[in-house]
């Protein structure tokens, strides 16, 4: 009987395992860490006294595969978000508030409506997106759009950094176009922001592990794959240091680890080789905040410009502030980051700046690969040179930015490959 050995229990590995286990295929899942979830996880933080995520994760209603994964594991209702696409923003420098409200349908009439778009912007600034559509393969976002346009700082830069975790000066124009086509291009109905109500673990990880347990899958933590042995065009053995696992003639292996780990394990594999960091500060608020315009219990999210933090998310007593494409911030001491990000949070939510509350800073140095034109050419497909070995991970060639959507797509693609070979 076939057994599929999946290495890496991030969302790519979990999505692959769930897809296979649901088809009645025997699955073993091996994870180097002591918990599943990888770059999308929750943990109990002793300083703050509650569950926090490694970093804020935002989905859009356009992320169909991620949503269908949640449906599959019975956790679709664990996301929360507004009924319409609404993005409240606050400018830390000028104190200006605005709410971006794309209309639901495909025809983007919202760009002609001053109350729905960025203040002082013009419809032409949004239509400049069409330049991304025709961008050359090696073009960056900054090559195609005008950094002196008022929309640059309040729309294009935050959008690029949020979607690609890469500065517009180096981010792929084509990849941003794909994001726009899938989201704004399909109308506001595809742009509704969605967040995990209780946390990433309760939404994306624990229900998947429960499903796998019910299906009889083997899930093993603290198992770091050290090497793979090959014979001809097949992988025949996995070594975890103190344990070797042989692959039978009918067995498969799915490698769902980050790119650097995959490159070490597979000879000759080409993969994106530059990563970009994300920094998050989780702050236990001293008092309930004053919700800025557009922010609500259904949408506890605020976009920020003019400072260090870019997105602020409220969950219970904790405010979490995200800094994406954080190459400079990640080198700052955590105490300095905590101070700066608390000051921005206090200003945004109308809270007294002193005394400073407990803050936890989480630095994810390798949050996603740098989504540059050159890196896109290095994304490998799920299929490898070995007949019984497939790849998965947000960095593989899903066509999507390195996101939950990409991770889940890759996991499902690997599962599909395994069942059709
Ligand atoms: C701070 C932060 C914020 C983010 N924000 C968003 C967002 O808002 N929206 C969004 O869609 N996406 C976001 N992302 C991206 C998203 O988290 C990732 O795209 C996704 O989680 C990647 O999943 P993966 O399974 O491909 O990789 P990983 O999560 O990296 O999983 C790989 C797993 O393999 C394990 N592993 C590594 N080496 C070995 C080995 N040798 N043997 C066994 N196991 C091994 C690792 O421990 C890990 O658990 C964010 C990421 C970060 C870090």
Coordinates of N, CA and C in Angstrom, one line a residue, residues 283-284 286 338-339 342-343 352-359:
X283 N 1.4 44.1 21.5 CA 1.4 45.0 22.6 C 0.1 44.7 23.4
X284 N 0.3 44.5 24.7 CA -0.9 44.3 25.6 C -1.4 45.6 26.0
X286 N -3.1 48.8 27.7 CA -3.4 49.1 29.0 C -4.9 49.4 29.2
X338 N 10.3 48.1 20.1 CA 9.2 48.0 21.0 C 8.7 49.5 21.3
X339 N 9.7 50.3 21.6 CA 9.4 51.7 21.9 C 8.8 52.5 20.7
X342 N 5.2 50.9 19.9 CA 4.2 51.3 20.9 C 3.8 52.8 20.7
X343 N 4.8 53.6 20.4 CA 4.4 55.1 20.2 C 3.5 55.2 19.0
X352 N -2.8 57.0 25.9 CA -1.7 57.7 26.5 C -0.4 57.0 26.3
X353 N 0.7 57.7 25.8 CA 1.9 57.0 25.5 C 2.7 56.5 26.7
X354 N 2.4 56.9 27.9 CA 3.1 56.4 29.1 C 2.1 56.0 30.1
X355 N 2.4 55.0 30.9 CA 3.6 54.2 30.9 C 3.5 53.1 29.8
X356 N 4.7 52.7 29.3 CA 4.7 51.7 28.2 C 4.2 50.4 28.6
X357 N 3.3 49.7 27.9 CA 2.8 48.4 28.3 C 3.7 47.3 27.9
X358 N 3.5 46.0 28.3 CA 4.3 44.9 27.8 C 4.2 44.8 26.3
X359 N 5.4 44.6 25.7 CA 5.5 44.5 24.2 C 6.3 43.2 23.9

